[in-house]
Short mmCIF file of C-alpha atoms in Angstrom, two decimals:
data_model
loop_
_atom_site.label_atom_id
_atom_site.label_comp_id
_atom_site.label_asym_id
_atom_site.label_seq_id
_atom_site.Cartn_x
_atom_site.Cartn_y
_atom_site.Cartn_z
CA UNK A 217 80.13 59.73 -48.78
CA UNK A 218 78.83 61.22 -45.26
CA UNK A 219 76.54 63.76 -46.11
CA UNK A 220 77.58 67.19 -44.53
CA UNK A 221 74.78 68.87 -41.58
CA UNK A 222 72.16 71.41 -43.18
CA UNK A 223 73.58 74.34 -44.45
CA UNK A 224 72.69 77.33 -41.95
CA UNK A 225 73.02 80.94 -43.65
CA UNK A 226 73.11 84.41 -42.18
CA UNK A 227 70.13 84.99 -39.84
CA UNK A 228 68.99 81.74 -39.69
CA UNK A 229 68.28 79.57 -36.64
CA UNK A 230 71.15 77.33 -35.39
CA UNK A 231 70.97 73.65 -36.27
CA UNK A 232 69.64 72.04 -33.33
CA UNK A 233 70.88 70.30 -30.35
CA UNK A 234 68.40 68.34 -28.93
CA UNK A 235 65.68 66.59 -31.12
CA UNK A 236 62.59 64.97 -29.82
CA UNK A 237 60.84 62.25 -32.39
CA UNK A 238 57.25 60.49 -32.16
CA UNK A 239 57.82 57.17 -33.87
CA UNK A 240 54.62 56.57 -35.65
CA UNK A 241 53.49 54.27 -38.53
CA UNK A 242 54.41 51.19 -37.70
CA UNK A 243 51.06 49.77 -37.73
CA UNK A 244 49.96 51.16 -40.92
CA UNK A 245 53.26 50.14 -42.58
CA UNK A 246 52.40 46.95 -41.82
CA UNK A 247 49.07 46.46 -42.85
CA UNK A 248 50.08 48.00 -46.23
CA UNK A 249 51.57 44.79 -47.11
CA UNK A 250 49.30 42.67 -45.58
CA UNK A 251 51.82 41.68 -42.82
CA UNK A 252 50.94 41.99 -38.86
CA UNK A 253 51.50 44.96 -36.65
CA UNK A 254 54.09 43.57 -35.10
CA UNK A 255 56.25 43.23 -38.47
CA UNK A 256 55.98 47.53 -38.73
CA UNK A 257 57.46 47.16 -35.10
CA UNK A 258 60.34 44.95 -35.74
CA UNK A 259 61.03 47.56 -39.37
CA UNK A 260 60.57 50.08 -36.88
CA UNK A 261 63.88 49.26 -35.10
CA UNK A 262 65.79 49.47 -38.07
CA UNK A 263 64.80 52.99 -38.55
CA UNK A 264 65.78 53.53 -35.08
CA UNK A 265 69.64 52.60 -35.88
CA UNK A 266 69.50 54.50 -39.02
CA UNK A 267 68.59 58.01 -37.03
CA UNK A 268 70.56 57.18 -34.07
CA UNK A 269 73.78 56.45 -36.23
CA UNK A 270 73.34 59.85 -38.56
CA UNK A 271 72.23 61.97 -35.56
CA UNK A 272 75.58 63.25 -34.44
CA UNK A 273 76.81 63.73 -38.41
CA UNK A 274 73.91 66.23 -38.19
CA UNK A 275 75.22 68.09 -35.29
CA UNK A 276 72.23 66.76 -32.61
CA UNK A 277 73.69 65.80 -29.64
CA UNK A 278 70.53 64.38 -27.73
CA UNK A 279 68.01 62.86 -29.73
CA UNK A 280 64.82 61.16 -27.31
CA UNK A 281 62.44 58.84 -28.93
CA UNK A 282 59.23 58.09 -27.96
CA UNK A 283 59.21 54.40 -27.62
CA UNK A 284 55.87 53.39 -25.91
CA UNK A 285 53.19 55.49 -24.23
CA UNK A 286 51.66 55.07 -21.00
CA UNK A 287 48.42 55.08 -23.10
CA UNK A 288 49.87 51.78 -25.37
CA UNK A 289 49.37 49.43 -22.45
CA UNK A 290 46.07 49.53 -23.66
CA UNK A 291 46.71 47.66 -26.88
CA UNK A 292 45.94 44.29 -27.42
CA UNK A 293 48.22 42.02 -25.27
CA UNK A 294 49.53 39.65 -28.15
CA UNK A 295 51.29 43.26 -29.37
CA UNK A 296 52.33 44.57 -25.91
CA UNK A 297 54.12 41.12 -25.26
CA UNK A 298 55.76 42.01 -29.45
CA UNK A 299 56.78 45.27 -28.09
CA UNK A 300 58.41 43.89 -24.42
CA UNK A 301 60.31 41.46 -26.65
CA UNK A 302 61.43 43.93 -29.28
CA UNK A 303 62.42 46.25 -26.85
CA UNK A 304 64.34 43.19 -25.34
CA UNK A 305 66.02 42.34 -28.30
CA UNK A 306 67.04 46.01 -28.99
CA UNK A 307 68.89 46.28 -25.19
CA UNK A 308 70.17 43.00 -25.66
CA UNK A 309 71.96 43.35 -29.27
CA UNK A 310 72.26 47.12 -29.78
CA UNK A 311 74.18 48.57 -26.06
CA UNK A 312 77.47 47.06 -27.02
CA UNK A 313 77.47 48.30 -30.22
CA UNK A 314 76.13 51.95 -29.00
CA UNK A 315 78.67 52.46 -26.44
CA UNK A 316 81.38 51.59 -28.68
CA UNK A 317 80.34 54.36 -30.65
CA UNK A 318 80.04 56.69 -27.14
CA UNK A 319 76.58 57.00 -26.89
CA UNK A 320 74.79 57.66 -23.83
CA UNK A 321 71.66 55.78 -23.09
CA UNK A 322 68.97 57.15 -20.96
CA UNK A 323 65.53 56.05 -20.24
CA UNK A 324 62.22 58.41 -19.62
CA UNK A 325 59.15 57.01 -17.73
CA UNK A 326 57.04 54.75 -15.65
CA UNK A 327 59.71 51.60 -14.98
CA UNK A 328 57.54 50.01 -12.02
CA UNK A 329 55.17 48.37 -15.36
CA UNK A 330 58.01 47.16 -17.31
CA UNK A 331 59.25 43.76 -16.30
CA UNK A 332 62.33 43.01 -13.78
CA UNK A 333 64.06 41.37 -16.58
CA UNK A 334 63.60 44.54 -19.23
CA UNK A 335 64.49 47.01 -15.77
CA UNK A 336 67.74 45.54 -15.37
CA UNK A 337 68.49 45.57 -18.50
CA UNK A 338 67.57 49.29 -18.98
CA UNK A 339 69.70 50.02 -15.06
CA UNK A 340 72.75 48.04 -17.18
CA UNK A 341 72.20 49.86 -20.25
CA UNK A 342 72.53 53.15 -18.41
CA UNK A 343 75.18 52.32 -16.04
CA UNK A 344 77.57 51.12 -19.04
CA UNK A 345 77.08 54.13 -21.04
CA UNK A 346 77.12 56.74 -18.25
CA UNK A 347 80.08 58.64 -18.55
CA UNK A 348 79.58 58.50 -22.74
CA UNK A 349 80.54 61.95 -23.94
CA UNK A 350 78.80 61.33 -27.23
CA UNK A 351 75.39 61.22 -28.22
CA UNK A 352 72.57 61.38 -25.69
CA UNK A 353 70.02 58.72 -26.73
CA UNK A 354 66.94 58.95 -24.57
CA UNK A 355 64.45 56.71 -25.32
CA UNK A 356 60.98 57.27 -23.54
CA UNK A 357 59.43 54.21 -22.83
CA UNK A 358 56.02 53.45 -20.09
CA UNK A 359 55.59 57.22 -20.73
CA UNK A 360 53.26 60.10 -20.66
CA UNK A 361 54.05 63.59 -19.69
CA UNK A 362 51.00 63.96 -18.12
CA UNK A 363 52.01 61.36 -15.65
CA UNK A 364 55.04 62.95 -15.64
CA UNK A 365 54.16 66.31 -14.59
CA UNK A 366 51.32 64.78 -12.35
CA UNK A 367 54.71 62.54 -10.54
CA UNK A 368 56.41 66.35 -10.32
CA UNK A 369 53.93 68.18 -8.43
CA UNK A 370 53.74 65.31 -6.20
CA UNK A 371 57.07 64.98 -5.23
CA UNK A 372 57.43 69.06 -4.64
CA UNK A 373 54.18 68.66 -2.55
CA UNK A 374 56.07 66.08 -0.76
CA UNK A 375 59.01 68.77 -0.22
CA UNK A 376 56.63 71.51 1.30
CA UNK A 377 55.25 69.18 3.19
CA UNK A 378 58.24 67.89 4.88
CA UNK A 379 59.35 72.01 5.01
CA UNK A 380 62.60 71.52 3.15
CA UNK A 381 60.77 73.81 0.08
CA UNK A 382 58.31 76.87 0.42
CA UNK A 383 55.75 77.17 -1.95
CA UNK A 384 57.68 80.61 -2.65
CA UNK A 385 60.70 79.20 -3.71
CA UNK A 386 58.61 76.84 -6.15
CA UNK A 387 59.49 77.96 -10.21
CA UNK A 388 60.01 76.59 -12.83
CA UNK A 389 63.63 75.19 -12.59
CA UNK A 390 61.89 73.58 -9.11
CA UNK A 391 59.90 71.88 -11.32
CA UNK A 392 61.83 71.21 -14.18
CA UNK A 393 64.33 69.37 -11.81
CA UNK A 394 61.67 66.88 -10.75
CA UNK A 395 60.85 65.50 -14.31
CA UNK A 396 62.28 62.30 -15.98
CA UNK A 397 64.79 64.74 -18.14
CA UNK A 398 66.32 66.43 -15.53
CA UNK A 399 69.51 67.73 -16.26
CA UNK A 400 68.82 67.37 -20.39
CA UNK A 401 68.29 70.81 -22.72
CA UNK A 402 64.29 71.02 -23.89
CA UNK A 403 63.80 69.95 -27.28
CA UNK A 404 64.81 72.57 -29.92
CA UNK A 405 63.06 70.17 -32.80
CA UNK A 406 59.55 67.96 -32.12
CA UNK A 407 59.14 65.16 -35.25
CA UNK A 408 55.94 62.88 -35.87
CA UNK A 409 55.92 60.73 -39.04
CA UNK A 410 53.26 59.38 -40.52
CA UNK A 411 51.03 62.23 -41.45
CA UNK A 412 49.28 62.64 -37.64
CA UNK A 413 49.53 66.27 -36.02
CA UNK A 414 48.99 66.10 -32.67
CA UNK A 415 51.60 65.43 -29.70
CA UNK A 416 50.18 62.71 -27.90
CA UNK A 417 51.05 63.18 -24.63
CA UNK A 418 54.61 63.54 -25.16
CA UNK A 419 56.97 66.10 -23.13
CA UNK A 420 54.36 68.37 -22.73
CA UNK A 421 56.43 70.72 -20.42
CA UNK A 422 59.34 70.49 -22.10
CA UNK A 423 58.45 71.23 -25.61
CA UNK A 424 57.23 74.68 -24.77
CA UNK A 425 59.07 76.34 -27.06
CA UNK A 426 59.67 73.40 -29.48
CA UNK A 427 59.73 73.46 -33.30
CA UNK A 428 56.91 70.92 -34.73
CA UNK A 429 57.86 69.57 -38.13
CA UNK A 430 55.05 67.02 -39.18
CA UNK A 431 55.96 64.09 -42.05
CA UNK A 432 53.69 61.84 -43.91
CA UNK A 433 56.70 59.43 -44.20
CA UNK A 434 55.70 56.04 -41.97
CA UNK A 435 58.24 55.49 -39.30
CA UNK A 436 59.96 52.53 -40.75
CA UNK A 437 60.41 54.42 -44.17
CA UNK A 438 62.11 57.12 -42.05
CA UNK A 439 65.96 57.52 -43.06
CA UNK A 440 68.58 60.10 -43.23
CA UNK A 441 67.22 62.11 -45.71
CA UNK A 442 63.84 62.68 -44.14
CA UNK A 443 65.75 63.92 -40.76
CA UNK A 444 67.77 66.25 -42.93
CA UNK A 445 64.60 67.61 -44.96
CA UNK A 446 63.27 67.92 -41.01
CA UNK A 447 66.53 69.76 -40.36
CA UNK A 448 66.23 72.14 -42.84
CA UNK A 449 62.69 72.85 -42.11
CA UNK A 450 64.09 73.80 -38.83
CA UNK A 451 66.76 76.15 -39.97
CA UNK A 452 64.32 78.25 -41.95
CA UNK A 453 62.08 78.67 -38.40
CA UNK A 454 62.91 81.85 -37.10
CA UNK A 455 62.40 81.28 -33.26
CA UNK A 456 61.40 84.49 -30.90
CA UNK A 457 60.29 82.89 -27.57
CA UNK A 458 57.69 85.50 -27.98
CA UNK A 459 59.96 88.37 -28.98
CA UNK A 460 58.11 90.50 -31.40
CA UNK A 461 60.19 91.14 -34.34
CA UNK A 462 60.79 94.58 -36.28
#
C-alpha cells in the first residue's frame, strides 16, 4: 500500500515543492558496526533510491541532495577514490532506470575536479533526462555555495565590465540567474540527518527562507517514514517571510 502525502489542514502551510537534503551519517553508520567508511557510503546509496522513488508520492517535485562538498576533497584519498567510484556506479546503473520513471537529472557544482570519465557521464545523464517532466533530481556534487556565490559575483563583474550590465540593474534575480540552480524554485524544506545542526556550506543563497528540520536518524537508516515525519514537521511551520502575524 502507497502511503498517501501528509495530511495538510486549514491554515496550514502547503506541502512542499522543492526539498533540499544534507546526506549525513554515513561515516558514523559505519563505524557502528565496525565496518569502514566507505561501507556507510555504499548503504548510503540505497537510501538515496528509497527518497528519490517516494519523493513524488509525497507531492515534491525537485528534491537536490548534497552529494559531496567542495570541503570533502579534503578527506583521505583512499575514501575520495570510494566516493568517485560510488558515484560512478550510481550514473552507471541508476539513469536508465530514473528516466524510465521521468525523472530529471541535474547536477550542482565545481565539474572542472571531477574526472573526464565521471563528467561525461554526468553531460549524458543530463542530456537523456532533459525534457523529463517528472521529478527534478539535483544532486550537488564538487560543491559549496560559497564558491558558488563567489563564481556569481564574478561572472556579473565580468558583465559590467564588458558594459552589457550596470551595476544599477544588478538585483537579486541578476544574481540568482548566475548560480548553479538557475531556473529551479529555492528550497521550501532544508533536511540534515544524523543529529548535526549546522548547514555546511550548502545553498546558502538559496535557502533564505528555507524550513530546517534536523534528524538524529543516520543517512543510511533514512527511509520513507523519516521524510514523511520531516513532511509533517513542515506542514505545522507557519511561514511569514517576515510578515508579522496578528
Amino acid at each position: 500500500m502507497v502511503d498517501a502525502a501528509p495530511s495538510i489542514g486549514a491554515g496550514e502551510t502547503a506541502a512542499p515543492l522543492h526539498v533540499a537534503i544534507i546526506m549525513d551519517g554515513n561515516g558514523r553508520w559505519a563505524r557502528a558496526r565496525s565496518m569502514p567508511r566507505t561501507f556507510g557510503h555504499r548503504e548510503g546509496v540505497k537510501a538515496v533510491r528509497r527518497v528519490v522513488d517516494c519523493a513524488p508520492q509525497l507531492g515534491i517535485t525537485h528534491l537536490t541532495l548534497f552529494g559531496f562538498s567542495s570541503e570533502n576533497w579534503s578527506r583521505p584519498q583512499e575514501e575520495v577514490s570510494e566516493l568517485m567510484n560510488i558515484l560512478r556506479y550510481y550514473l552507471r546503473r541508476e539513469v536508465a532506470e530514473l528516466h524510465k520513471n521521468n525523472v530529471r537529472i541535474r547536477m550542482l557544482g565545481d565539474r572542472a575536479r571531477l574526472s573526464a570519465d565521471i563528467v561525461a557521464l554526468i553531460d549524458n545523464a543530463e542530456q537523456l533526462t532533459a525534457t523529463n517532466t517528472g521529478l527534478c533530481l539535483n544532486i550537488a556534487l564538487s560543491y559549496g555555495a560559497r564558491g558558488e556565490i563567489t563564481n556569481a559575483v564574478r561572472r556579473i563583474a565580468e558583465a559590467v565590465a564588458a558594459g552589457t550590465l550596470s551595476p544599477a540593474e544588478i538585483d537579486d534575480e541578476t544574481v540568482q540567474s548566475c548560480l548553479d540552480t538557475e531556473g529551479l524554485p529555492d528550497p521550501d524544506l532544508l533536511i540534515r540527518t544524523s543529529g548535526e545542526r549546522r548547514i555546511s556550506n550548502f545553498l546558502l543563497w538559496q535557502i533564505a527562507y528555507a524550513e530546517l528540520v534536523f534528524t538524529d536518524v543516520l543517512w543510511p537508516d533514512f527511509d520513507r517514514a523519516h521524510l514523511v515525519d520531516a513532511l509533517e514537521e513542515y506542514s505545522r511551520r507557519d511561514r511569514r517571510y517576515g510578515r508579522a502575524t496578528g
